[in-house]
PDB file of N, CA and C in Angstrom:
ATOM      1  N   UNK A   1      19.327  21.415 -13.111  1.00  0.00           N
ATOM      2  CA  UNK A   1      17.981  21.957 -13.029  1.00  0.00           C
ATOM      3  C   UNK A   1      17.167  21.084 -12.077  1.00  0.00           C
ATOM      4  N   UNK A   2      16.245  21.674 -10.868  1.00  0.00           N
ATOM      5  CA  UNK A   2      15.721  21.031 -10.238  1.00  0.00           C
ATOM      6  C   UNK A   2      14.090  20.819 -10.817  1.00  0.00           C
ATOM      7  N   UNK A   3      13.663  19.882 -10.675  1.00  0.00           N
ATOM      8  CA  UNK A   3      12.235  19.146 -10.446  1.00  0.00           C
ATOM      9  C   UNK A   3      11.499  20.116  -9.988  1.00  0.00           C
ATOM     10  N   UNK A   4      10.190  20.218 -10.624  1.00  0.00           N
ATOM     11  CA  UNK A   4       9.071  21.526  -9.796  1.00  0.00           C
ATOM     12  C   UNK A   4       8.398  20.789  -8.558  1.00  0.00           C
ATOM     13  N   UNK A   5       8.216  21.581  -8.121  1.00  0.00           N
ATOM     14  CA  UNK A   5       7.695  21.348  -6.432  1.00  0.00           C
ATOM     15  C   UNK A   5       6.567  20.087  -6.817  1.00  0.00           C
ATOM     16  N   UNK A   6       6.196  18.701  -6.552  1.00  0.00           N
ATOM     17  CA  UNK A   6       5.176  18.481  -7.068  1.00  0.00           C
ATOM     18  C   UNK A   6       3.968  19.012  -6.087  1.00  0.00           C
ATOM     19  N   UNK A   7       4.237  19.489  -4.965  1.00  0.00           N
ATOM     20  CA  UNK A   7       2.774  20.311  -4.199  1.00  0.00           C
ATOM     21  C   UNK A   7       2.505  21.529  -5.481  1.00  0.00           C
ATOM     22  N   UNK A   8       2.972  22.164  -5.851  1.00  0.00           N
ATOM     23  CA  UNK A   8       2.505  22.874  -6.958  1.00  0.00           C
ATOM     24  C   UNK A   8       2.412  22.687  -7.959  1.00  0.00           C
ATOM     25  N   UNK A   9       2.612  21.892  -8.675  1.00  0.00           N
ATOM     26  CA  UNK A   9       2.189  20.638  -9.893  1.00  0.00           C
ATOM     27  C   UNK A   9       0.462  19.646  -9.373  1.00  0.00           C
ATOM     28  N   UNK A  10       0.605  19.627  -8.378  1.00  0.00           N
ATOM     29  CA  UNK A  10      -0.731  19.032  -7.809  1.00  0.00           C
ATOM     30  C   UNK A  10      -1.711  20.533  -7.593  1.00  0.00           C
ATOM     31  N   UNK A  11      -1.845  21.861  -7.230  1.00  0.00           N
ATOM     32  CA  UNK A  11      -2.316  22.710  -7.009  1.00  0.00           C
ATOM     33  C   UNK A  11      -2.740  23.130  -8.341  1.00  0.00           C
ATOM     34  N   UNK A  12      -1.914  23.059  -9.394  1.00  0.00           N
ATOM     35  CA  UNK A  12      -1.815  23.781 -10.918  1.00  0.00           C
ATOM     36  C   UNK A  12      -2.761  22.239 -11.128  1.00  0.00           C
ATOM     37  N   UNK A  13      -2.522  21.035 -11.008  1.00  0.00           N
ATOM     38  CA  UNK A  13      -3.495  19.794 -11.379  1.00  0.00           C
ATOM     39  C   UNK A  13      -5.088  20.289 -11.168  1.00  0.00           C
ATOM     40  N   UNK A  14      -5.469  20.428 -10.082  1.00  0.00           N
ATOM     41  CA  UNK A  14      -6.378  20.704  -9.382  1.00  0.00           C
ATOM     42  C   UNK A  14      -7.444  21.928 -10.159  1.00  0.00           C
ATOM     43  N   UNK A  15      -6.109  22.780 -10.347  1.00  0.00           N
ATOM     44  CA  UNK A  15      -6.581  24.601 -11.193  1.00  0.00           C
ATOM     45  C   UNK A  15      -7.052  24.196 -12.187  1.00  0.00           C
ATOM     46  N   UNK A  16      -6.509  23.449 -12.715  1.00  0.00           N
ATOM     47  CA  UNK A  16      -7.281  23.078 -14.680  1.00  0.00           C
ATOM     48  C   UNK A  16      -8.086  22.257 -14.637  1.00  0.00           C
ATOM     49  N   UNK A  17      -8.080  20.988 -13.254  1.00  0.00           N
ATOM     50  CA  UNK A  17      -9.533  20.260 -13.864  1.00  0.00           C
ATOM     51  C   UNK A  17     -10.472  21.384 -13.008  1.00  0.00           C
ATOM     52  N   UNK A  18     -10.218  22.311 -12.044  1.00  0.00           N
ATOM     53  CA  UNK A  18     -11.351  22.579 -11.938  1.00  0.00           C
ATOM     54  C   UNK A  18     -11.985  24.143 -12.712  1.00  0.00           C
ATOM     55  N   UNK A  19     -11.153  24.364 -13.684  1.00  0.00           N
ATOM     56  CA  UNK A  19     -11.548  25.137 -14.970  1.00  0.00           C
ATOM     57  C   UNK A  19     -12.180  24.150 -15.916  1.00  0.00           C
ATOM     58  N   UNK A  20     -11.817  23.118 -16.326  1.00  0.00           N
ATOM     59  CA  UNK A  20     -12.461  22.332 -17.331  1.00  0.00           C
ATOM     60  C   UNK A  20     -13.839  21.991 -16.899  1.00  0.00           C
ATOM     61  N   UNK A  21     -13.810  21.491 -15.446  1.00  0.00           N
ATOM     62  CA  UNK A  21     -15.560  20.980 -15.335  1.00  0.00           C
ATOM     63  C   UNK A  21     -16.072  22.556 -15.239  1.00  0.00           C
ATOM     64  N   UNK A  22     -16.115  23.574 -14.262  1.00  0.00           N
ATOM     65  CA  UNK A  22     -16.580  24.990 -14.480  1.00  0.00           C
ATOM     66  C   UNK A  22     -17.028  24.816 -15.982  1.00  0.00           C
ATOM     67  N   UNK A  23     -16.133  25.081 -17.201  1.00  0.00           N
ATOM     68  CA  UNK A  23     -16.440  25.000 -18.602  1.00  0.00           C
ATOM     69  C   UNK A  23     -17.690  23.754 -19.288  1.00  0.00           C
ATOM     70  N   UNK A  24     -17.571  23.065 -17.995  1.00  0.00           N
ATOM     71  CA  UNK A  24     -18.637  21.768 -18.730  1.00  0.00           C
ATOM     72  C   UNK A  24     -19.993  22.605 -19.356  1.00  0.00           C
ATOM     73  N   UNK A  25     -20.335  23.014 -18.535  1.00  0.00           N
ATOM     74  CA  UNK A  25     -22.120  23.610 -18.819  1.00  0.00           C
ATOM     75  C   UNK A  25     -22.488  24.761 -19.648  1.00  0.00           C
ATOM     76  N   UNK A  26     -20.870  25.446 -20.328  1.00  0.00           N
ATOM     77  CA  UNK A  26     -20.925  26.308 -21.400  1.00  0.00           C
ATOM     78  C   UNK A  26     -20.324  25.944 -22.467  1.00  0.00           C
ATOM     79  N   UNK A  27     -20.361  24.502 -22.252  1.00  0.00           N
ATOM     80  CA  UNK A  27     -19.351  23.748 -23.600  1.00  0.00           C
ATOM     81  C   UNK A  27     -21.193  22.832 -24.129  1.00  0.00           C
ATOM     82  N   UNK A  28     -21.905  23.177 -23.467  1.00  0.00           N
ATOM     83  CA  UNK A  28     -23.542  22.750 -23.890  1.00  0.00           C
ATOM     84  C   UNK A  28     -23.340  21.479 -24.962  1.00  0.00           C
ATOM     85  N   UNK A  29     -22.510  20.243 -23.797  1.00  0.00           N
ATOM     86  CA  UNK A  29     -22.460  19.158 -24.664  1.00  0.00           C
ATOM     87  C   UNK A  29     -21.390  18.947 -25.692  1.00  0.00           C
ATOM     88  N   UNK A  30     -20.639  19.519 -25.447  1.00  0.00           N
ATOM     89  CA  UNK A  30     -19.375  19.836 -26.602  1.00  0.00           C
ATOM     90  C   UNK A  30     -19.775  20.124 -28.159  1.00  0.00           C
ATOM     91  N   UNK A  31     -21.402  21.031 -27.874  1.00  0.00           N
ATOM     92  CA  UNK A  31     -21.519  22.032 -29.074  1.00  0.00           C
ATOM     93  C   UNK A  31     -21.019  23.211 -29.282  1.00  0.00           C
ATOM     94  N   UNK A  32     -20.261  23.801 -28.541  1.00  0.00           N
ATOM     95  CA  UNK A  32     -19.917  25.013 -28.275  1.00  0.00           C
ATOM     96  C   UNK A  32     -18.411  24.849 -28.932  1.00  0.00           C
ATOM     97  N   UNK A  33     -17.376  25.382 -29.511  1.00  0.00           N
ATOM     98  CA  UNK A  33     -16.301  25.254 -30.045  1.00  0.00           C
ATOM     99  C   UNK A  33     -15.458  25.642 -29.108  1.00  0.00           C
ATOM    100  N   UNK A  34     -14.992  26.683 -28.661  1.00  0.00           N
ATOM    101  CA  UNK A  34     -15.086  27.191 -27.438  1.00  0.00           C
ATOM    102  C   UNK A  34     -14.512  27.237 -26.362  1.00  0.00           C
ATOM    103  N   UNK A  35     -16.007  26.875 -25.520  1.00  0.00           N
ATOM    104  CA  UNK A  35     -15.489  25.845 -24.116  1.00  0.00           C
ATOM    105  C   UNK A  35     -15.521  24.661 -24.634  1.00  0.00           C
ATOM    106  N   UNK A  36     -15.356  23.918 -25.036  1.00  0.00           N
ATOM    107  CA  UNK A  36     -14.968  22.759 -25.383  1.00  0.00           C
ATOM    108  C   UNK A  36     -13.383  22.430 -25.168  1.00  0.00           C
ATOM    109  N   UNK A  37     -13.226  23.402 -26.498  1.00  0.00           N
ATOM    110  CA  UNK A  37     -11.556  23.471 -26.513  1.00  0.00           C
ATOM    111  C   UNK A  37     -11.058  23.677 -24.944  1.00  0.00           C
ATOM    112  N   UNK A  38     -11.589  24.437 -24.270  1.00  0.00           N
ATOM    113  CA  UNK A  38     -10.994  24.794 -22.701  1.00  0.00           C
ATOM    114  C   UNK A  38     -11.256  23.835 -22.238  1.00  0.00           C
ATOM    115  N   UNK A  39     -12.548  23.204 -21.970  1.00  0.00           N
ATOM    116  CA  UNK A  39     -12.339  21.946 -21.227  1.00  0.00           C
ATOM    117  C   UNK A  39     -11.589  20.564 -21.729  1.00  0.00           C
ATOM    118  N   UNK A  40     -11.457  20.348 -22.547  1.00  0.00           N
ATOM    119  CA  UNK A  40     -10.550  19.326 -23.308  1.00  0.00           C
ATOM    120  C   UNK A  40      -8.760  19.343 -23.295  1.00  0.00           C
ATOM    121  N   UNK A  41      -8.626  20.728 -23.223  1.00  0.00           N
ATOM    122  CA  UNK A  41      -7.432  21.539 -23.197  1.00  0.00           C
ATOM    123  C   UNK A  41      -6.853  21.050 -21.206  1.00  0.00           C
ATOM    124  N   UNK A  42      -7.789  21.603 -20.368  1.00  0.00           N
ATOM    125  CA  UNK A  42      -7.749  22.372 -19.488  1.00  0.00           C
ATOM    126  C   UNK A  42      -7.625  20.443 -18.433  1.00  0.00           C
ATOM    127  N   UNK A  43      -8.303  19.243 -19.038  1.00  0.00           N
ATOM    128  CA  UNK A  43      -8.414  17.820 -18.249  1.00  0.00           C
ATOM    129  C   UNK A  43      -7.066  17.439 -19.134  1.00  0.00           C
ATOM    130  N   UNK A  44      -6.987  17.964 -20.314  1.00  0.00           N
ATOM    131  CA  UNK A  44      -5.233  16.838 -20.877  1.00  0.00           C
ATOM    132  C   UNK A  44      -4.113  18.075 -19.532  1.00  0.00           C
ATOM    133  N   UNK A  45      -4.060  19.033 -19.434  1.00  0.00           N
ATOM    134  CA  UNK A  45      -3.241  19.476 -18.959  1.00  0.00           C
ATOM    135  C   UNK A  45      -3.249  19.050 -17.330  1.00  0.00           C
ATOM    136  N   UNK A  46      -4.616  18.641 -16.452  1.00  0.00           N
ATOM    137  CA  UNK A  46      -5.002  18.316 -15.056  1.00  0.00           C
ATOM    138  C   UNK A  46      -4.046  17.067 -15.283  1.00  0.00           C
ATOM    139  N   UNK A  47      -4.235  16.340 -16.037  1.00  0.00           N
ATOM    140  CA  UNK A  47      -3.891  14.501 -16.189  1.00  0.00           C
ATOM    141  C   UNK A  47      -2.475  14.519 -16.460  1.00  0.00           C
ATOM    142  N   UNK A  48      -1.713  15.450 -17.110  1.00  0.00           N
ATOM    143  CA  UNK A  48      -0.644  15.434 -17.737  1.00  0.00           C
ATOM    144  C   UNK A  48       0.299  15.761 -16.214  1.00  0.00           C
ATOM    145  N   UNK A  49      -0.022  16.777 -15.718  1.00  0.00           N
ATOM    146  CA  UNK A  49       0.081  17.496 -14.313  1.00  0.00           C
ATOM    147  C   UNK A  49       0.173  15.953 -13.344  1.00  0.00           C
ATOM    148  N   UNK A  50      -1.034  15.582 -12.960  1.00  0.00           N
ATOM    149  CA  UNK A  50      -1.146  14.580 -12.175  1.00  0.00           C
ATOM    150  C   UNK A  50      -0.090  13.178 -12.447  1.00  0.00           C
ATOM    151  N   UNK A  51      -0.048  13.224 -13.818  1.00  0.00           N
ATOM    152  CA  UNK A  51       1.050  11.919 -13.675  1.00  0.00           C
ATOM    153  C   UNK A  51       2.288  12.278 -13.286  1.00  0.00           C
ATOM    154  N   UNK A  52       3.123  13.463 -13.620  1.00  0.00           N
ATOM    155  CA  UNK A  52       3.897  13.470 -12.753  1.00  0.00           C
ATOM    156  C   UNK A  52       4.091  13.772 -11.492  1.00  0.00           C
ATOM    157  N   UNK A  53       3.024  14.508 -10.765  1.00  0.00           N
ATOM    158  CA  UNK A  53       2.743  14.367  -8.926  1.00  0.00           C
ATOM    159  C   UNK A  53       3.084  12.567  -8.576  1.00  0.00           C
ATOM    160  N   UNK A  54       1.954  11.851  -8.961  1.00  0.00           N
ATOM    161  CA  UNK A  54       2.312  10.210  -8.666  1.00  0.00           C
ATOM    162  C   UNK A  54       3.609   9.796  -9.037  1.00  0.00           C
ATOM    163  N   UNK A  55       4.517  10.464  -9.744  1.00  0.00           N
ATOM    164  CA  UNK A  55       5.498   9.913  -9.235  1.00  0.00           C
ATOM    165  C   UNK A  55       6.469  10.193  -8.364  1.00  0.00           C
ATOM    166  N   UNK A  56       6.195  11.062  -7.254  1.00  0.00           N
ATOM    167  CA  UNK A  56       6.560  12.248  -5.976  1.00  0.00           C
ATOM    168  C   UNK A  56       5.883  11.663  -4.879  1.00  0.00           C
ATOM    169  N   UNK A  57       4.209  11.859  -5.020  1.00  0.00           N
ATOM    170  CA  UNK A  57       3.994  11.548  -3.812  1.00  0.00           C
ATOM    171  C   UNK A  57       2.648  10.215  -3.967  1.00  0.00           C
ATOM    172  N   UNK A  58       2.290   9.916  -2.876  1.00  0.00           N
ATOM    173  CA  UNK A  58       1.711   8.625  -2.614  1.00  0.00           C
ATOM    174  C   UNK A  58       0.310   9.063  -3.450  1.00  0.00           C
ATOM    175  N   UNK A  59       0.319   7.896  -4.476  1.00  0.00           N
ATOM    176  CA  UNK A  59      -1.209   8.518  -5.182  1.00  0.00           C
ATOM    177  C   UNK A  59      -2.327   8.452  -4.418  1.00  0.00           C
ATOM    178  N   UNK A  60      -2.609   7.701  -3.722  1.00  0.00           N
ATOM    179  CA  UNK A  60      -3.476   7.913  -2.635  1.00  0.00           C
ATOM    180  C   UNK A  60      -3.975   9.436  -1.780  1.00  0.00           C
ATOM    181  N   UNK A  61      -2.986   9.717  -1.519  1.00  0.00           N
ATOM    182  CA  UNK A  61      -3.018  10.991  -0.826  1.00  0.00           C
ATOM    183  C   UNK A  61      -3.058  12.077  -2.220  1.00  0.00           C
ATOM    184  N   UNK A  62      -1.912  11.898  -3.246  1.00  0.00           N
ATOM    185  CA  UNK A  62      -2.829  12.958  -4.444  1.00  0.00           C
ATOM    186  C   UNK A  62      -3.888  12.596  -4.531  1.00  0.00           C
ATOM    187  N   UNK A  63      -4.432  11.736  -4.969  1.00  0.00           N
ATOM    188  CA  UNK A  63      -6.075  11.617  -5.240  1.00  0.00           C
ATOM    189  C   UNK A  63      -6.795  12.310  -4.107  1.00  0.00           C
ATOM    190  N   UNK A  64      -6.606  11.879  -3.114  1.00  0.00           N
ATOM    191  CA  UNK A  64      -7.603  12.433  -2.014  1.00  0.00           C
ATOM    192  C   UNK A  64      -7.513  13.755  -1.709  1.00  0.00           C
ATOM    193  N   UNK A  65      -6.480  14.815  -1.958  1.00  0.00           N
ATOM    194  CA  UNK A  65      -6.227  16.071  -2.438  1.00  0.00           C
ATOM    195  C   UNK A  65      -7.272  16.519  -3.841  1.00  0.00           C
ATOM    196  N   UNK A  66      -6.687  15.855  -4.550  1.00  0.00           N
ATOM    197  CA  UNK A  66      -6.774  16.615  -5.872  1.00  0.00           C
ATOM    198  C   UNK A  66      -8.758  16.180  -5.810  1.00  0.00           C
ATOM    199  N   UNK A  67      -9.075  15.512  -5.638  1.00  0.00           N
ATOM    200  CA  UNK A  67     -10.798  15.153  -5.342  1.00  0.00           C
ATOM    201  C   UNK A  67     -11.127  16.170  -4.787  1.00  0.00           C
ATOM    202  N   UNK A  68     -11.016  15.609  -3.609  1.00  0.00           N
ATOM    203  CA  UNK A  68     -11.169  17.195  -2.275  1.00  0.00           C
ATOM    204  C   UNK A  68     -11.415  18.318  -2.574  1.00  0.00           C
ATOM    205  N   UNK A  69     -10.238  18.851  -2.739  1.00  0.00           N
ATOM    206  CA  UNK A  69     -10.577  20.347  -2.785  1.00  0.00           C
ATOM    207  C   UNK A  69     -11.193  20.725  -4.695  1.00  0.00           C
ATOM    208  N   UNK A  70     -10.742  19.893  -5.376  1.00  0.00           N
ATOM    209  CA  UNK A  70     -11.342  20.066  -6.419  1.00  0.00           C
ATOM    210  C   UNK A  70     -13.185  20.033  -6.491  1.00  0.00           C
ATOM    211  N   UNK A  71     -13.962  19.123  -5.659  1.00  0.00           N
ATOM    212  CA  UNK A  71     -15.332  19.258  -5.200  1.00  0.00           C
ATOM    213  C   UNK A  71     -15.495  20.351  -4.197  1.00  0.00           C
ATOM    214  N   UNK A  72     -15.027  20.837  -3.515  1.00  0.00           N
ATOM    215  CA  UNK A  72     -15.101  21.649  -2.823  1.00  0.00           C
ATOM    216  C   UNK A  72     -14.923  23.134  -3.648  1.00  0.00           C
ATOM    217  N   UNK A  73     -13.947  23.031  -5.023  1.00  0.00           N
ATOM    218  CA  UNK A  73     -13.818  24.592  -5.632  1.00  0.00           C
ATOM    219  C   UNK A  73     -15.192  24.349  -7.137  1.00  0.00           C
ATOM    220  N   UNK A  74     -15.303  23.672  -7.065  1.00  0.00           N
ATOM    221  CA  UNK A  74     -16.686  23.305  -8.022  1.00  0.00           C
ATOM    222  C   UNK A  74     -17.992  23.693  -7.412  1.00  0.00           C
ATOM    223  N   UNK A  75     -18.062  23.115  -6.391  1.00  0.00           N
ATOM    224  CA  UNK A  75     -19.526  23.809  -5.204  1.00  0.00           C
ATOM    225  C   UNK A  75     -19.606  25.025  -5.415  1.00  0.00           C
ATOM    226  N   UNK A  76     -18.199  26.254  -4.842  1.00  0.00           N
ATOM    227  CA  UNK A  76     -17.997  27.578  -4.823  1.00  0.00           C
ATOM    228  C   UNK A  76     -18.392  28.096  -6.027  1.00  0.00           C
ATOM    229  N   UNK A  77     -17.948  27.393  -7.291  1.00  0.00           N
ATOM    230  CA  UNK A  77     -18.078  28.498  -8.291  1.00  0.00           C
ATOM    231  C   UNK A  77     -19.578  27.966  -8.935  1.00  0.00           C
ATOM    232  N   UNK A  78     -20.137  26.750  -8.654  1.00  0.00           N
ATOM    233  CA  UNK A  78     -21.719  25.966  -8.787  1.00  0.00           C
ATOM    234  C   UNK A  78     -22.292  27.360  -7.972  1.00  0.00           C
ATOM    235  N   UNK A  79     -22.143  27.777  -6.952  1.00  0.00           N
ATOM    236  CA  UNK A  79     -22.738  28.796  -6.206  1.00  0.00           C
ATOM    237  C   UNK A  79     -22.434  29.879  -6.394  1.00  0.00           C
ATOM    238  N   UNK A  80     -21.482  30.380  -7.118  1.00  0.00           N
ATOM    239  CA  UNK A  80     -21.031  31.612  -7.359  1.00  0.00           C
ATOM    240  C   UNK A  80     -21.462  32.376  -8.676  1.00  0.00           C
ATOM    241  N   UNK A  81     -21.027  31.713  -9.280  1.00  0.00           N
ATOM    242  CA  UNK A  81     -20.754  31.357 -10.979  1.00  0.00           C
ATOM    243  C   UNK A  81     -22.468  31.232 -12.016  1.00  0.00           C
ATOM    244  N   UNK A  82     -22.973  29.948 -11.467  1.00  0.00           N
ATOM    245  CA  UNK A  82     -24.611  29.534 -11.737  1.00  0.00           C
ATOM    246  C   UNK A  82     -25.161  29.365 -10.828  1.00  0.00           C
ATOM    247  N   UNK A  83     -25.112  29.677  -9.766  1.00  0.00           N
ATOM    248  CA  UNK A  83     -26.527  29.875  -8.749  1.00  0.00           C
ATOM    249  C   UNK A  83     -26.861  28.964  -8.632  1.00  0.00           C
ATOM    250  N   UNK A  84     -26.184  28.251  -7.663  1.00  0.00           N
ATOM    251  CA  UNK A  84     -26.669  26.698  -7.460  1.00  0.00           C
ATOM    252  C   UNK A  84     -26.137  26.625  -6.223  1.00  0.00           C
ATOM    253  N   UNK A  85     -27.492  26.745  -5.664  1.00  0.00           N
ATOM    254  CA  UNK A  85     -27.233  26.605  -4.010  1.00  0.00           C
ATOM    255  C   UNK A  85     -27.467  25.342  -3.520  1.00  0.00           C
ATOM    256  N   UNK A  86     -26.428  24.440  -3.019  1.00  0.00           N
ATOM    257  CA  UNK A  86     -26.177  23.644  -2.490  1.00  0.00           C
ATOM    258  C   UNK A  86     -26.889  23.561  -1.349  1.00  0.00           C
ATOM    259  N   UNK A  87     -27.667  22.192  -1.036  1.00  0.00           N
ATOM    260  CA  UNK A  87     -28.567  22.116  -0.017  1.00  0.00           C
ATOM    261  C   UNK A  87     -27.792  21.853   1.272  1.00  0.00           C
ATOM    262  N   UNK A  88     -28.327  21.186   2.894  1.00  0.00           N
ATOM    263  CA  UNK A  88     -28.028  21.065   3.671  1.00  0.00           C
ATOM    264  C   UNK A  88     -27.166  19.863   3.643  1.00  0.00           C
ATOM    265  N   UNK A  89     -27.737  19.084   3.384  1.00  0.00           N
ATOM    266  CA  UNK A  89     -27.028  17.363   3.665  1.00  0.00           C
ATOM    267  C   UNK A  89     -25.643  17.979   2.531  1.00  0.00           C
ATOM    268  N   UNK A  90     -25.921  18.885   1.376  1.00  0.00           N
ATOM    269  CA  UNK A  90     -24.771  18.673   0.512  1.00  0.00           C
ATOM    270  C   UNK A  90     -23.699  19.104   1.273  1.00  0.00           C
ATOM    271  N   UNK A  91     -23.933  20.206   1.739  1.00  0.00           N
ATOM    272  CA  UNK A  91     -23.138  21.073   2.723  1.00  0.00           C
ATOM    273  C   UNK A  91     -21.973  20.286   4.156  1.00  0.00           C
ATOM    274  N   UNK A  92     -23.213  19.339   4.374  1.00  0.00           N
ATOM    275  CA  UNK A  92     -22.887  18.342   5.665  1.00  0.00           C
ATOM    276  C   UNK A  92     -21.823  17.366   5.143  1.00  0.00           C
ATOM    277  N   UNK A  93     -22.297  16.818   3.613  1.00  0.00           N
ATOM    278  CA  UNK A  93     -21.528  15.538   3.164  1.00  0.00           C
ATOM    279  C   UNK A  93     -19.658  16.662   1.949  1.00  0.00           C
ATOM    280  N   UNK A  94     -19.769  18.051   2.182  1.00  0.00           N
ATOM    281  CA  UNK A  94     -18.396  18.633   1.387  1.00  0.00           C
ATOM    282  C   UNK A  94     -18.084  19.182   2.768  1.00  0.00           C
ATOM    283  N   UNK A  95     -18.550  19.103   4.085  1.00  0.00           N
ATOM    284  CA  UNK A  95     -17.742  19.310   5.086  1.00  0.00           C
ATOM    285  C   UNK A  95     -16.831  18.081   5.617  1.00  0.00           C
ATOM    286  N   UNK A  96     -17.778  17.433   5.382  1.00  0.00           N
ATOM    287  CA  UNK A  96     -16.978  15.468   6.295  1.00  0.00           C
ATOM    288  C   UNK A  96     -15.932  15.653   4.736  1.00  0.00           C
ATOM    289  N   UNK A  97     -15.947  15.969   3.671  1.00  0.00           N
ATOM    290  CA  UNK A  97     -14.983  15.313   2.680  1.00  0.00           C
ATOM    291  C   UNK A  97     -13.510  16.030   2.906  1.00  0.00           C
ATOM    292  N   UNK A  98     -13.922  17.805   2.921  1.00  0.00           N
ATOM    293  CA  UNK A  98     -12.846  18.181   3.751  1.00  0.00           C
ATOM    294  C   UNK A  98     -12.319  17.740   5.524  1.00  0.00           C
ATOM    295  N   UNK A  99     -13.420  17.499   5.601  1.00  0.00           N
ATOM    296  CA  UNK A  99     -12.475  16.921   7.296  1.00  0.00           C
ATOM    297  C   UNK A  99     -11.465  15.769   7.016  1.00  0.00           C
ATOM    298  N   UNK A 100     -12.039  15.087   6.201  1.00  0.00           N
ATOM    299  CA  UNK A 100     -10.962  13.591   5.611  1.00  0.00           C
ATOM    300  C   UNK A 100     -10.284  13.904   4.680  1.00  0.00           C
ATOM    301  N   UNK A 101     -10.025  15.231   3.827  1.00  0.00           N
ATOM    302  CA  UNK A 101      -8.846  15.732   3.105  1.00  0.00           C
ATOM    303  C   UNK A 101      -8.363  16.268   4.415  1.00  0.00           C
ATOM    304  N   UNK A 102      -8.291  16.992   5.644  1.00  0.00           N
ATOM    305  CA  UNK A 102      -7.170  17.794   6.593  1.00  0.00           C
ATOM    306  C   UNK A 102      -6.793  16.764   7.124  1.00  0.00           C
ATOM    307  N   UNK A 103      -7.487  15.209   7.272  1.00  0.00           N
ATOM    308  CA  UNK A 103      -7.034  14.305   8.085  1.00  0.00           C
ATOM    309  C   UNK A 103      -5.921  13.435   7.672  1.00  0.00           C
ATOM    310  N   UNK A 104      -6.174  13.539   6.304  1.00  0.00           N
ATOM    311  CA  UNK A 104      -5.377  12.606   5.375  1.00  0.00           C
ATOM    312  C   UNK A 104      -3.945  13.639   5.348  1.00  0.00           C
ATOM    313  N   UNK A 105      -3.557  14.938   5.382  1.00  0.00           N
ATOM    314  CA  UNK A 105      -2.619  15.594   5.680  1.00  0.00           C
ATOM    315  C   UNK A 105      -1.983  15.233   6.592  1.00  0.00           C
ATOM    316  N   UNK A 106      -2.710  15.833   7.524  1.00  0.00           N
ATOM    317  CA  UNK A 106      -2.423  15.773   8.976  1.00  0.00           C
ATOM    318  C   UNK A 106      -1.358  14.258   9.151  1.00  0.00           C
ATOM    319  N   UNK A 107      -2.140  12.843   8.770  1.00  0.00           N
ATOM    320  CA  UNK A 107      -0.992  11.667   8.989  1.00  0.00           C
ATOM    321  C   UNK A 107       0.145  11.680   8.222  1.00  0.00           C
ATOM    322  N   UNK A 108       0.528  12.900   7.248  1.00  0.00           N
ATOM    323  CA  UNK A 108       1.609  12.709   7.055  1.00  0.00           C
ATOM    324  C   UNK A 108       1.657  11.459   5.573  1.00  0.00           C
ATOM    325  N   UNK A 109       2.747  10.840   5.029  1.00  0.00           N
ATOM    326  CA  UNK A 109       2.536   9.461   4.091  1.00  0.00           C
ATOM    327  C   UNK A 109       3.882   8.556   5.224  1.00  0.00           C
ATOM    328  N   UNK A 110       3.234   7.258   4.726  1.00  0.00           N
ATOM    329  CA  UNK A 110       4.688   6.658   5.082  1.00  0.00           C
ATOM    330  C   UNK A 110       5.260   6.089   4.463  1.00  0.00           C
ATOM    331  N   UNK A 111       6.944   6.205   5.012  1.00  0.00           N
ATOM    332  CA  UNK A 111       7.955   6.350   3.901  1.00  0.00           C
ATOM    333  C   UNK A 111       9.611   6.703   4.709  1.00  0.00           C
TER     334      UNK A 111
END
C-alpha cells in the first residue's frame, strides 16, 4: 500500500483549518455546541493532517503553504460569507503574501 500524496494531505490540511476558523464566529466563543464541535473537530483533523506532510516535505515550505493560502481562503469567505470587505493596504499586504507563497514554490526545496 502506498503513502497518500502528501501535496494532498497538505490541501485536505489547509481545507479543515480553513473550515474551523470560517466556524470561529458561529461557534460565538465556544457557546454554541455546534460549531464548536466543527471547529475543534475540523483544527485536530488540520494538525493531525499536517504532522504527517512534515514528515514528506520541508516544514518550512508546508508552513508557508498551508499559512498562505489558508489567509488568503479566510479573506474570500470574510468577504463572501460575513461581509467583510477587506481594505486597501489589506489587499496590498494578501497580495505580497501570495507573491512569497508562488516564490517559495517556484525555488523548488533542497534536497
Amino acid at each position: 500500500m502506498t503513502s497518500p500524496n502528501p501535496w494532498l494531505l497538505l490541501l485536505l490540511a489547509i481545507s479543515a483549518e480553513v473550515i474551523g476558523t470560517s466556524c470561529l464566529k458561529l461557534s460565538q466563543g465556544f457557546s454554541r455546541p455546534l460549531p464548536t464541535l466543527v471547529v475543534l473537530s475540523a483544527y485536530a483533523i488540520s494538525m493531525t493532517l499536517m504532522s504527517r506532510v512534515v514528515q514528506v516535505l520541508p516544514m518550512g515550505l508546508t508552513y508557508a503553504l498551508w499559512s498562505g493560502i489558508g489567509i488568503v481562503a479566510i479573506v474570500l469567505i470574510g468577504l463572501l460569507v460575513y461581509r467583510q470587505v477587506p481594505t486597501q493596504g489589506q489587499l496590498i499586504g494578501m497580495a505580497l503574501i501570495t507573491a512569497g507563497v508562488v516564490t517559495v514554490n517556484l525555488q523548488g526545496h533542497p534536497g
